[in-house]
Coordinates of C-alpha atoms in Angstrom, one line a residue:
M1 CA -10.3 -8.7 14.8
S2 CA -11.4 -11.7 12.9
A3 CA -8.9 -14.5 12.3
H4 CA -10.5 -15.0 8.8
G5 CA -9.7 -11.6 7.2
D6 CA -9.7 -8.5 9.2
K7 CA -13.1 -6.8 9.8
F8 CA -11.4 -3.3 9.4
K9 CA -14.0 -0.8 8.2
F10 CA -12.8 2.7 7.2
H11 CA -16.2 4.1 7.8
E12 CA -15.9 3.1 11.5
F13 CA -12.4 4.5 11.8
K14 CA -13.2 7.9 10.4
Q15 CA -16.4 8.1 12.8
A16 CA -13.8 7.4 15.8
Y17 CA -11.1 9.7 14.4
N18 CA -12.1 12.6 12.1
F19 CA -8.6 14.0 11.3
L20 CA -8.7 12.4 7.8
N21 CA -12.1 13.9 6.8
S22 CA -10.6 16.6 4.6
E23 CA -8.2 14.2 2.7
N24 CA -8.9 12.9 -0.9
F25 CA -9.0 9.3 0.3
T26 CA -11.9 10.0 2.7
K27 CA -13.8 12.0 0.2
I28 CA -13.6 9.4 -2.5
Y29 CA -14.3 6.6 -0.1
D30 CA -17.6 8.5 0.9
I31 CA -18.6 8.9 -2.7
F32 CA -18.4 5.2 -3.2
N33 CA -19.9 4.1 0.1
D34 CA -22.7 6.6 1.0
E35 CA -26.1 5.9 -0.6
K36 CA -26.7 9.7 -1.0
Y37 CA -24.2 9.7 -3.9
K38 CA -25.9 7.0 -6.0
D39 CA -26.2 8.2 -9.6
T40 CA -29.7 7.7 -11.1
T41 CA -28.3 7.3 -14.7
G42 CA -25.7 4.8 -13.5
E43 CA -28.5 3.0 -11.6
E44 CA -30.6 2.6 -14.8
K45 CA -27.6 1.4 -16.9
C46 CA -26.4 -1.1 -14.4
K47 CA -29.9 -2.7 -14.2
I48 CA -29.9 -3.1 -17.9
I49 CA -26.7 -4.9 -18.2
K50 CA -27.5 -7.1 -15.2
K51 CA -29.8 -9.2 -17.3
E52 CA -26.7 -10.5 -19.3
L53 CA -24.3 -11.0 -16.5
S54 CA -23.6 -13.2 -13.5
V55 CA -23.9 -11.9 -10.0
P56 CA -20.9 -12.7 -7.8
N57 CA -21.9 -14.8 -4.9
D58 CA -25.6 -13.8 -5.6
D59 CA -25.0 -10.5 -3.9
E60 CA -27.0 -8.2 -6.2
E61 CA -26.8 -5.2 -3.9
L62 CA -23.0 -5.3 -3.9
I63 CA -22.6 -5.7 -7.6
L64 CA -25.1 -2.9 -8.4
K65 CA -23.3 -0.7 -6.0
F66 CA -19.9 -1.6 -7.6
C67 CA -21.4 -0.9 -11.0
N68 CA -22.9 2.5 -9.9
N69 CA -19.5 3.5 -8.6
L70 CA -17.9 2.6 -11.9
Y71 CA -20.3 4.6 -13.8
K72 CA -19.5 7.7 -11.7
I73 CA -15.8 7.2 -12.5
I74 CA -16.3 6.6 -16.2
A75 CA -18.6 9.6 -16.5
D76 CA -16.0 11.8 -14.8
Y77 CA -13.3 10.4 -17.0
N78 CA -15.2 11.1 -20.2
N79 CA -16.3 14.6 -18.9
W80 CA -20.0 13.7 -19.0
N81 CA -20.5 14.5 -15.3
N82 CA -18.0 15.5 -12.8
V83 CA -20.3 16.6 -10.0
Y84 CA -19.1 14.0 -7.7
F85 CA -15.4 14.5 -7.9
E86 CA -15.2 18.2 -8.6
Q87 CA -13.7 19.0 -5.1
I88 CA -11.0 16.4 -5.3
S89 CA -7.5 17.3 -6.4
Q90 CA -6.5 13.9 -7.8
D91 CA -5.9 12.4 -11.1
N92 CA -9.1 10.5 -12.2
K93 CA -6.9 7.5 -13.1
N94 CA -6.2 6.9 -9.4
Y95 CA -9.9 6.5 -8.6
C96 CA -9.3 3.0 -9.8
I97 CA -7.2 2.1 -6.8
H98 CA -9.8 3.7 -4.5
L99 CA -12.5 1.7 -6.0
K100 CA -10.6 -1.5 -5.6
Y101 CA -9.9 -0.7 -1.9
W102 CA -13.7 -0.1 -1.4
L103 CA -14.5 -3.4 -3.1
Y104 CA -11.9 -5.4 -1.2
E105 CA -13.2 -4.0 2.0
E106 CA -16.8 -4.8 1.1
T107 CA -16.0 -8.3 0.0
G108 CA -13.6 -8.9 2.9
N109 CA -16.2 -8.0 5.5
H110 CA -18.9 -9.9 3.7
D111 CA -21.0 -12.4 5.5
M112 CA -19.9 -15.0 3.0
M113 CA -16.3 -16.3 4.0
G114 CA -13.8 -16.6 1.2
F115 CA -15.3 -14.1 -1.2
D116 CA -13.0 -14.2 -4.2
I117 CA -12.5 -11.4 -6.7
S118 CA -13.8 -13.3 -9.7
E119 CA -13.6 -12.4 -13.4
D120 CA -17.2 -11.3 -13.1
F121 CA -16.2 -7.7 -11.8
Q122 CA -14.1 -7.2 -14.9
K123 CA -17.0 -8.4 -17.1
W124 CA -19.4 -5.9 -15.5
K125 CA -16.9 -3.1 -16.3
D126 CA -16.5 -4.3 -19.9
K127 CA -20.3 -4.6 -20.4
L128 CA -21.0 -1.2 -18.8
E129 CA -18.6 0.5 -21.2
E130 CA -20.2 -1.4 -24.1
E131 CA -23.6 -0.1 -22.9
L132 CA -22.3 3.4 -22.7
N133 CA -20.9 3.3 -26.2
N134 CA -17.8 5.1 -25.1
N135 CA -14.6 4.6 -27.1
K136 CA -12.5 6.0 -24.3
K137 CA -12.2 3.1 -22.1
Y138 CA -11.4 3.8 -18.4
P139 CA -7.8 2.4 -17.6
C140 CA -8.7 0.0 -14.8
T141 CA -8.4 -3.8 -14.6
F142 CA -10.1 -5.8 -11.9
N143 CA -7.8 -8.8 -11.7
K144 CA -9.1 -12.2 -10.6
L145 CA -7.7 -12.8 -7.1
S146 CA -8.3 -15.3 -4.4
W147 CA -9.7 -14.1 -1.1
T148 CA -6.3 -14.5 0.5
E149 CA -4.7 -12.4 -2.4
R150 CA -7.4 -9.8 -2.0
D151 CA -6.8 -9.5 1.8
K152 CA -3.1 -8.9 1.1
M153 CA -3.7 -6.2 -1.4
R154 CA -6.4 -4.7 0.9
N155 CA -3.8 -4.6 3.7
I156 CA -1.3 -2.8 1.5
Y157 CA -3.8 -0.4 0.2
A158 CA -4.9 0.6 3.7
F159 CA -1.2 1.0 4.8
V160 CA -0.2 3.2 1.9
L161 CA -3.5 5.1 1.2
I162 CA -4.7 5.7 4.7
Y163 CA -1.7 5.7 6.9
Y164 CA 1.6 6.3 4.9
R165 CA 0.3 9.1 2.6
N166 CA -1.2 10.8 5.8
V167 CA 1.7 10.0 8.1
K168 CA 2.0 13.6 9.4
K169 CA -1.5 13.6 10.6
F170 CA -1.2 10.2 12.3
H171 CA 2.0 11.7 14.0
Q172 CA -0.1 14.7 15.2
N173 CA -3.0 12.6 16.4
K174 CA -1.9 10.3 19.3
Y175 CA -3.8 7.7 21.2
I176 CA -5.4 5.8 18.3
I177 CA -6.4 2.3 19.5
C178 CA -3.9 -0.5 18.6
K179 CA -6.3 -2.7 16.7
Y180 CA -6.5 -0.1 13.9
L181 CA -2.8 0.4 13.8
D182 CA -2.2 -3.2 13.8
Y183 CA -4.3 -3.7 10.7
M184 CA -2.6 -0.9 8.8
G185 CA 0.8 -2.1 9.9
K186 CA 0.1 -5.6 8.4
G187 CA 0.3 -3.8 5.2
L188 CA 3.8 -3.0 5.7
K189 CA 4.6 -6.6 6.2
E190 CA 2.6 -7.6 3.2
Y191 CA 4.2 -4.9 1.1
Y192 CA 7.7 -6.3 2.0
D193 CA 6.6 -9.9 1.3
S194 CA 5.2 -8.9 -2.0
L195 CA 8.4 -7.1 -3.1
I196 CA 10.2 -10.3 -2.6
K197 CA 7.7 -12.5 -4.2
C198 CA 7.0 -10.3 -7.2
S199 CA 10.7 -9.4 -7.9
K200 CA 11.6 -13.1 -8.3
K201 CA 8.6 -14.1 -10.6
V202 CA 9.6 -14.2 -14.3
G203 CA 6.0 -14.6 -15.4
Q204 CA 3.9 -12.3 -13.5
D205 CA 0.6 -13.6 -12.0
N206 CA -2.5 -11.4 -11.4
Y207 CA -1.5 -10.7 -7.9
C208 CA 2.1 -9.4 -8.9
E209 CA 0.7 -7.5 -11.9
E210 CA -1.7 -5.5 -9.4
F211 CA 1.0 -5.2 -6.8
N212 CA 3.7 -3.9 -9.3
E213 CA 1.3 -1.4 -10.8
F214 CA 0.3 0.0 -7.4
Q215 CA 3.9 0.1 -6.2
K216 CA 5.0 2.0 -9.3
T217 CA 2.2 4.5 -9.0
Y218 CA 2.2 5.3 -5.2
M219 CA 5.7 4.5 -3.8
G220 CA 8.9 6.4 -4.7
D221 CA 12.0 4.9 -6.0
N222 CA 14.0 5.8 -2.8
I223 CA 11.9 3.9 -0.3
Q224 CA 13.5 1.0 1.4
V225 CA 11.8 -1.7 3.5
S226 CA 13.6 -4.1 5.8
T227 CA 13.1 -6.7 8.5
S228 CA 14.9 -7.3 11.8
E229 CA 14.5 -9.5 14.8
D230 CA 14.5 -8.2 18.4
N231 CA 14.9 -9.9 21.7
L232 CA 11.5 -8.6 23.0
D233 CA 8.5 -10.7 22.2
Y234 CA 6.1 -7.9 21.5
K235 CA 2.4 -8.2 22.5
F236 CA -0.5 -5.7 22.7
E237 CA -4.2 -5.5 23.5
D238 CA -6.6 -4.2 20.9
T239 CA -7.9 -1.3 23.0
E240 CA -4.5 0.0 24.1
T241 CA -3.5 3.4 22.7
V242 CA 0.3 3.4 23.5
N243 CA 3.2 1.2 22.2
C244 CA 1.0 0.0 19.4
P245 CA 2.1 -2.3 16.5
L246 CA 2.7 0.4 14.0
E247 CA 4.9 3.3 15.1
I248 CA 6.6 6.4 13.7
E249 CA 10.1 6.1 15.0
S250 CA 11.1 9.3 13.4
L251 CA 9.1 11.6 11.2
E252 CA 12.1 13.5 9.5
Y253 CA 15.8 13.0 9.1
P254 CA 14.9 10.2 8.0
L255 CA 11.3 9.1 8.1
H256 CA 11.2 5.6 9.7
L257 CA 8.1 3.6 10.3
I258 CA 8.2 0.2 12.2
Y259 CA 5.6 -2.6 12.5
K260 CA 6.0 -5.0 15.3
K261 CA 4.8 -8.6 15.7
G262 CA 6.3 -11.0 18.2
K263 CA 10.0 -10.8 17.8
S264 CA 9.8 -9.6 14.1
R265 CA 10.2 -6.1 13.0
W266 CA 9.3 -4.5 9.5
H267 CA 10.8 -1.2 8.8
L268 CA 10.2 1.5 6.0
N269 CA 12.5 4.3 5.5
Y270 CA 14.3 6.3 2.8
Q271 CA 17.9 5.0 3.2
T272 CA 19.6 1.9 4.4
I273 CA 19.0 1.0 8.0
G274 CA 22.6 -0.1 9.0
S275 CA 25.4 0.1 11.6
L276 CA 28.8 -1.5 11.9
N277 CA 27.0 -4.1 14.2
S278 CA 24.5 -4.9 11.4
S279 CA 24.4 -7.8 8.9
I280 CA 22.9 -6.2 5.8
I281 CA 21.4 -8.1 3.0
S282 CA 20.9 -5.7 0.1
A283 CA 18.5 -6.4 -2.8
S284 CA 17.6 -4.5 -6.0
S285 CA 13.7 -5.0 -6.5
A286 CA 14.2 -4.9 -10.3
I287 CA 16.3 -8.1 -10.4
G288 CA 15.9 -9.6 -7.0
T289 CA 19.6 -10.1 -6.4
T290 CA 21.1 -10.3 -2.9
V291 CA 24.5 -9.6 -1.6
G292 CA 25.7 -9.9 1.9
I293 CA 28.1 -7.3 3.3
S294 CA 30.1 -7.8 6.5
A295 CA 30.9 -5.1 9.1
F296 CA 34.5 -5.2 7.9
L297 CA 33.5 -4.5 4.3
L298 CA 31.1 -1.7 5.4
F299 CA 34.0 -0.2 7.3
L300 CA 36.2 -0.3 4.2
Y301 CA 33.4 1.1 2.1
K302 CA 32.8 4.1 4.3
H303 CA 36.4 5.0 5.4
T304 CA 39.0 3.8 2.8
S305 CA 39.7 4.3 -0.9
F306 CA 38.5 0.7 -1.3
G307 CA 35.0 2.2 -0.9
S308 CA 35.2 4.2 -4.1
L309 CA 36.0 1.0 -6.1
F310 CA 33.3 -1.0 -4.3
R311 CA 30.7 1.7 -4.9
T312 CA 31.5 1.9 -8.6
R313 CA 31.1 -1.8 -8.9
M314 CA 27.8 -1.9 -7.1
Q315 CA 26.4 0.9 -9.2
K316 CA 27.1 -1.2 -12.2
D317 CA 25.0 -3.9 -10.7
N318 CA 22.1 -1.6 -10.0
M319 CA 22.7 -1.8 -6.3
I320 CA 22.9 1.3 -4.1
L321 CA 24.4 1.4 -0.5
D322 CA 23.8 5.0 0.6
D323 CA 26.3 6.9 2.8
I324 CA 24.6 6.9 6.3
N325 CA 25.7 10.4 7.2
E326 CA 25.1 12.5 4.1
G327 CA 22.5 15.0 3.2
T328 CA 19.5 16.4 4.9
Q329 CA 16.0 17.4 3.6
S330 CA 12.6 18.0 5.0
L331 CA 9.8 15.5 4.7
I332 CA 7.8 15.6 1.5
L333 CA 5.7 12.5 0.8
P334 CA 5.9 10.2 -1.0
T335 CA 9.2 10.4 -2.9
S336 CA 11.5 12.6 -1.0
Y337 CA 15.0 11.7 0.0
Y338 CA 16.3 11.8 3.6
E339 CA 19.4 11.6 5.6
S340 CA 19.8 8.2 7.3
L341 CA 20.8 8.2 10.9
P342 CA 22.2 5.2 12.8
F343 CA 19.2 3.0 13.8
E344 CA 20.0 1.7 17.2
N345 CA 22.9 0.3 19.2
S346 CA 21.3 -3.1 19.4
D347 CA 22.4 -6.0 17.2
Y348 CA 20.1 -6.7 14.2
N349 CA 19.8 -9.2 11.4
V350 CA 18.4 -6.9 8.7
T351 CA 16.9 -8.0 5.4
Y352 CA 16.7 -5.0 3.1
Y353 CA 14.8 -4.2 -0.2
S354 CA 15.6 -1.2 -2.2
L355 CA 12.8 0.1 -4.5
N356 CA 15.2 1.6 -7.0
N357 CA 13.5 0.8 -10.3
S358 CA 16.1 2.6 -12.6

């Protein structure tokens, strides 16, 4: 894949692997991407407003397609026309994220390198709603993002919308070539990095506003992401289909996903990854505070009366260290709660972020 942005195209992925064809993401993506779904009324309205607006990077075809897709969403939202989305069991407000993914993929794969998401896209939305004379504004904001910020959000959207929300199907369908799983796995890394960046910012920039909105909508409070270092310097070939960068370590009890790059590992699960050999750094995403807990303190926490006092204090500080061996439930994505099993017998340095937003 390209060093300047990844030329991942979901259209190509679904042609190679059809197991997601019945999912909402695929259906919505097709409505946005396939010319046969072009709306004639939307086409007319978009050509009218074009006379008063700038065309991003002089790509008239792209902006008119974007405008047409916006019209289809707005028409459905206002109950003027729901013919395109009538078979989709999803809240109309979530179409905004799907349209952003489509837009970020189109601009990311554009012939012009460094295609930013400028304020022009929001101006087209505002002008279209003005032309339609609808007082019920569609709740979707197209933030101004640099092309590097766009690529990060695109990675996160791909990981969550395509992979994470369909993880059972990925588990059932083996032998997907590694280049696709590497692209989606990068979204887990970017998700972790964005949690740290956006939890520490006092004044939120456009990127963090978009990330935080997405995280609250699509990811549950009990999800935890962490990093570790391995002695193995992991490498792979794009066309390989085994031992790929993004793997499902366990599907249930608990869910545990891992993305590998070199000696670095990124984990997603539902409870703390930890053992008595681990050095754990715990952080609440709400306040970005970190606390180091030694193996000795973890032993006291789990096996002595000191643990009850310690747990009470941690709860007051909005930090949760879950008992590793309590409770089991089946996998229900995306907000279920799972038993956490010991991770591995290897030594790890783990950095852990909890998504408890309470």
